[in-house]
Coordinates of C-alpha atoms in Angstrom, one line a residue:
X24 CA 0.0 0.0 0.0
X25 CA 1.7 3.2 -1.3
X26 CA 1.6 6.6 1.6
X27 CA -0.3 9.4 0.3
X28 CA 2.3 12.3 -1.8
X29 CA 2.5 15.5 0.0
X30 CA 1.4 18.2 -1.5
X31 CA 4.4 20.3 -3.0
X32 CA 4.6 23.7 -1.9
X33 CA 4.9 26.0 -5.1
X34 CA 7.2 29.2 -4.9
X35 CA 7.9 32.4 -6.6
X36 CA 11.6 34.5 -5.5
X37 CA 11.3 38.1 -6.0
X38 CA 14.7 39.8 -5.7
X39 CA 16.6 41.9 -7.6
X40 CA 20.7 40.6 -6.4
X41 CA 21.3 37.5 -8.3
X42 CA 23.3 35.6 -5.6
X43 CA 20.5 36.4 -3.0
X44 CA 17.9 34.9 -5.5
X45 CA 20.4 31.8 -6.2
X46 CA 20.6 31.0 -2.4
X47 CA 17.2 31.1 -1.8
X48 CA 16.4 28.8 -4.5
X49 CA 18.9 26.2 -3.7
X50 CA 18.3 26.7 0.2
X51 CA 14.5 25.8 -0.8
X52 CA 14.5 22.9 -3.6
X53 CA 17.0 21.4 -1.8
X54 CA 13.3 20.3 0.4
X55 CA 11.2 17.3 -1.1
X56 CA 8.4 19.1 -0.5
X57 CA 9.1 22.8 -1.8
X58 CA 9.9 23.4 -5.5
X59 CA 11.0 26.9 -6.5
X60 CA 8.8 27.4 -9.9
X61 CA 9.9 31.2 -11.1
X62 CA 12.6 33.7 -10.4
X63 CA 12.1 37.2 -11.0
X64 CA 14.6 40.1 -10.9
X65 CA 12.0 43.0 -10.5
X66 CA 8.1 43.3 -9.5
X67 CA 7.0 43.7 -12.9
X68 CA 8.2 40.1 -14.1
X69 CA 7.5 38.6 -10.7
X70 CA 3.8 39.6 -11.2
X71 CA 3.7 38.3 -14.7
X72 CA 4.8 34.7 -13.7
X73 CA 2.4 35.2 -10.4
X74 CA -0.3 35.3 -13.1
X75 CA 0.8 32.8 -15.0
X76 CA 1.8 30.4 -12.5
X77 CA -0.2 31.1 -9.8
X78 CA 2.0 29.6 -7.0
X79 CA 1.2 28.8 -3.6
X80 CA 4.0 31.3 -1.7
X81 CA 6.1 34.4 -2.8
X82 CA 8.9 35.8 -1.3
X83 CA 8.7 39.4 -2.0
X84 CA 12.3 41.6 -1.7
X85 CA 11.0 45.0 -0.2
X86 CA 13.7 46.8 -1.7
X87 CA 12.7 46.3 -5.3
X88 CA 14.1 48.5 -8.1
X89 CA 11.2 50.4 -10.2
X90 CA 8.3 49.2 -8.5
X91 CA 8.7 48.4 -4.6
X92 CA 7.6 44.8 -2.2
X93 CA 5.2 47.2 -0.5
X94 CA 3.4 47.9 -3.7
X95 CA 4.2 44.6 -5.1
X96 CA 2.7 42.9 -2.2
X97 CA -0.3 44.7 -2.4
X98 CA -0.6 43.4 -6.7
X99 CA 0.1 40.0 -5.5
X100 CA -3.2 39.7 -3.3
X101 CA -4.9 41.4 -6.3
X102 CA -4.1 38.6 -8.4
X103 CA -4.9 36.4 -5.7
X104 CA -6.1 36.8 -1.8
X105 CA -4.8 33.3 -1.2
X106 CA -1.2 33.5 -2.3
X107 CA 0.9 33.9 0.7
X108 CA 3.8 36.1 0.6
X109 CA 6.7 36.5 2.7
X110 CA 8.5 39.9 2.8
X111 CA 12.1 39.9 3.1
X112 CA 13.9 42.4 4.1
X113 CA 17.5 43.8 5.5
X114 CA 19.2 44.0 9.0
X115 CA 20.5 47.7 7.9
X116 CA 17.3 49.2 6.7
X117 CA 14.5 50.0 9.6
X118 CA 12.6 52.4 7.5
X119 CA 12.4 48.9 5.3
X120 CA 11.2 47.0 8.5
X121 CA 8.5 49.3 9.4
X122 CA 7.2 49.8 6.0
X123 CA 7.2 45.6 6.4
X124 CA 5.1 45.7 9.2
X125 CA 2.1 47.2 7.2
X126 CA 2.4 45.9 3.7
X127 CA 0.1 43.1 4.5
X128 CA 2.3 39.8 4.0
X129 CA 1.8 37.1 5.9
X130 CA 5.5 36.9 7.6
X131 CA 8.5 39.1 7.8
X132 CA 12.0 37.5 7.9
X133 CA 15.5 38.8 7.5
X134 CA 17.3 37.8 4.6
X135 CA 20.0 35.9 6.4
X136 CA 17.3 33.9 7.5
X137 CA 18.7 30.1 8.5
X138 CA 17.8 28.0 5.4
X139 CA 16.4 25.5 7.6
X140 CA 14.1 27.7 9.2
X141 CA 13.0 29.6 5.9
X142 CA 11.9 26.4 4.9
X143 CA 9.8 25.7 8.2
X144 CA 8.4 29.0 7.4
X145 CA 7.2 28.5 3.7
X146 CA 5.6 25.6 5.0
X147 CA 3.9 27.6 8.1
X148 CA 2.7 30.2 5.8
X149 CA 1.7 27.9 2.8
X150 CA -0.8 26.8 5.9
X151 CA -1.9 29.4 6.6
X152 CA 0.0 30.9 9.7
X153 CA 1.2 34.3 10.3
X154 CA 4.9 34.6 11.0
X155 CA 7.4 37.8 12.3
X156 CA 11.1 37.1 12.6
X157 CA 12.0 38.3 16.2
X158 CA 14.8 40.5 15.2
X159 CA 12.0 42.5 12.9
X160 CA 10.0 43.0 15.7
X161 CA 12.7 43.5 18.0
X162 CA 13.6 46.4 15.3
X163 CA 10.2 47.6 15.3
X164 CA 10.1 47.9 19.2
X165 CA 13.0 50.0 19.2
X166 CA 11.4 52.5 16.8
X167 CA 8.5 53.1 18.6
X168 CA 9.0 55.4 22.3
X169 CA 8.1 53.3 25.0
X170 CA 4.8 54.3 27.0
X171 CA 5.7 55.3 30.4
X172 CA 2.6 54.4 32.2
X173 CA 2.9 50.5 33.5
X174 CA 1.1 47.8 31.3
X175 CA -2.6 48.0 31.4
X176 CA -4.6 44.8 33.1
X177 CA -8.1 44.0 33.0
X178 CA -9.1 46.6 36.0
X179 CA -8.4 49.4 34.1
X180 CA -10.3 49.2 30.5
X181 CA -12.2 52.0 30.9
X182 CA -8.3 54.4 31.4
X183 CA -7.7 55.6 27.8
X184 CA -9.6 52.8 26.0
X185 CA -6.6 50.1 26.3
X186 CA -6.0 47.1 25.3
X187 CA -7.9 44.9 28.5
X188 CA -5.1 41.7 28.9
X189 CA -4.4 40.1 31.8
X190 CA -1.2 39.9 33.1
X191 CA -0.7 36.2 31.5
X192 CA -1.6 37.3 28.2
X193 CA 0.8 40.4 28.4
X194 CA 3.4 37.4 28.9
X195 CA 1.9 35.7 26.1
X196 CA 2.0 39.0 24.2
X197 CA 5.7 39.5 24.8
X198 CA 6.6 36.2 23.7
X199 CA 4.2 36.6 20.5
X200 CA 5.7 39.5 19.7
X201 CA 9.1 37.9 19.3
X202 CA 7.8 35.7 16.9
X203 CA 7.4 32.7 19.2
X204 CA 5.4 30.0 18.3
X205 CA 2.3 28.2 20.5
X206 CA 5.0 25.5 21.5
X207 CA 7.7 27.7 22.4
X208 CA 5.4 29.6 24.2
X209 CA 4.4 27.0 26.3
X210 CA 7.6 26.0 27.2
X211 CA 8.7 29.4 28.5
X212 CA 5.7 29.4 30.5
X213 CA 5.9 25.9 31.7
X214 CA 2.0 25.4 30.3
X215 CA 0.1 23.1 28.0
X216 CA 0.5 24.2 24.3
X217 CA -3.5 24.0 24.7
X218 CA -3.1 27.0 27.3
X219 CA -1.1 28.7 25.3
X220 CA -2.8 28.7 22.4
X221 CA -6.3 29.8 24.1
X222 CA -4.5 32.6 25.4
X223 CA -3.2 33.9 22.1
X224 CA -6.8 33.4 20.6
X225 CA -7.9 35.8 24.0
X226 CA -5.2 37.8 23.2
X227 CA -6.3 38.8 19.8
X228 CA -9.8 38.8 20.2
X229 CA -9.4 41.4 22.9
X230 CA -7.3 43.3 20.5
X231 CA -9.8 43.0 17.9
X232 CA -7.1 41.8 15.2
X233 CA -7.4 38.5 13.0
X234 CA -3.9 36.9 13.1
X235 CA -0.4 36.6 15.3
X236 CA 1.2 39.6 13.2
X237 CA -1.0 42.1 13.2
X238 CA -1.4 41.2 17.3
X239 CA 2.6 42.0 17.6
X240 CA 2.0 45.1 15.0
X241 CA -0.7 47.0 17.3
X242 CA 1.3 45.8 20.2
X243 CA 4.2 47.5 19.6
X244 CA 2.5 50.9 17.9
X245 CA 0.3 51.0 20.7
X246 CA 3.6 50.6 23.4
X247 CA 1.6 47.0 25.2
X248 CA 5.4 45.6 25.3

C-alpha cells in the first residue's frame, strides 16, 4: 500500500541581487516538499509569472528596483487573496522594516534567515500561519517610544480605551511578539501548548485583530510591550 504524496509547496523568489535569488532557490528545492517554480529580478516580471503560474508562496524583496515589495505585495493579493507572501527584508534598513510591518504579507524575515528555518516558514505560511522574525520586531520595538505608564490589566479598560489583557496574556504577548510559536510559548511558560494557544486566541480577540502579526503590529505601535 503506497503513503499518500504531499502536496508540493509552489514558490515564486522576487529579488533583484542574483546571488541572493540563487541562495534562496537552492536553500528551498534542496526540500522534497518545496519546489522553486519562477525567479524574478524586478516586480514587474514577478507579477507576470504570479499570473501565469499562480504559486502557492512568494517571497517578496521589499527593496525592489522600479516598483517596490510594498506595492508589489499589495498586486500580489490582487491577483490572488490566497497566495501567501513572505517579505524579506535587511538587518540595515529600519525604515524597510517598518514599512514591512504594514504591507500586509503574511511573515516578515531577514534575509540571512537560516535556510532550515526559511523552509519551516514557507511551510507555516503555505498553511496558513502568520509569522514575524524576532529581530523584525525587535527592530520595530526599538522605533517606537516606550509608553511610560505601567502595562494595562483587565481593572483598568475603561483608562484611555486600552488594550484589556491580563497579566498572563501580556506574557503571552511579549513572547508573541518575538515571533514565538504556541509551543515555544508553552515551554517558556511551563503550560500546556492548549493553554497557550487559548490565550493567544484571547489575546487577539481582545485586540480586535485577526492573526499573530497584526497582534505583535498594534502591540508594539500602541507601546503593550
Amino acid at each position: 500500500m503506497s503513503l499518500p504524496q504531499t502536496k508540493t509547496i509552489s514558490v515564486v523568489i522576487i529579488e533583484d541581487f542574483k546571488l541572493t535569488r540563487v541562495g534562496l532557490r537552492c536553500a528551498l528545492n534542496a526540500n522534497p516538499d518545496i519546489e522553486v517554480i519562477g525567479e524574478c529580478e524586478d516586480a514587474f516580471e514577478g507579477l507576470d509569472t504570479i499570473r501565469k503560474h499562480n504559486p502557492d508562496v512568494v517571497l517578496m524583496d521589499l527593496g525592489l528596483p522600479k516598483m517596490n515589495g510594498i506595492e508589489a505585495t499589495v498586486k500580489v493579493k490582487e491577483i490572488n487573496p490566497k497566495i501567501k507572501v513572505i517579505a524579506l527584508t535587511s538587518h540595515d534598513r529600519e525604515e524597510e522594516v517598518l514599512a514591512a510591518l504594514t504591507s500586509g504579507a503574511t511573515a516578515y524575515c531577514l534575509k540571512d534567515i537560516d535556510p532550515t528555518k526559511l523552509a519551516d516558514v514557507v511551510r507555516d505560511v503555505a498553511k496558513g500561519v502568520c509569522w514575524l522574525d524576532p529581530e523584525v520586531a525587535q527592530m520595530a520595538l526599538n522605533s517606537f517610544p516606550k509608553v511610560e505608564s505601567t502595562r494595562v490589566l483587565s481593572n483598568s479598560m475603561s483608562q484611555e480605551g486600552r488594550v484589556p489583557l491580563t497579566e498572563r496574556e501580556f506574557e503571552v504577548l511579549k513572547h508573541l511578539v518575538m515571533g514565538k510559536s504556541n509551543t515555544e510559548i508553552a515551554k517558556e511558560l511551563i503550560v500546556s501548548v492548549h493553554t497557550a494557544k487559548a490565550h493567544v486566541c484571547s489575546i487577539l480577540q481582545k485586540m480586535c485583530v485577526s492573526d499573530r502579526v497584526q497582534a505583535a503590529v498594534k502591540a508594539v505601535k500602541e507601546g503593550l510591550v
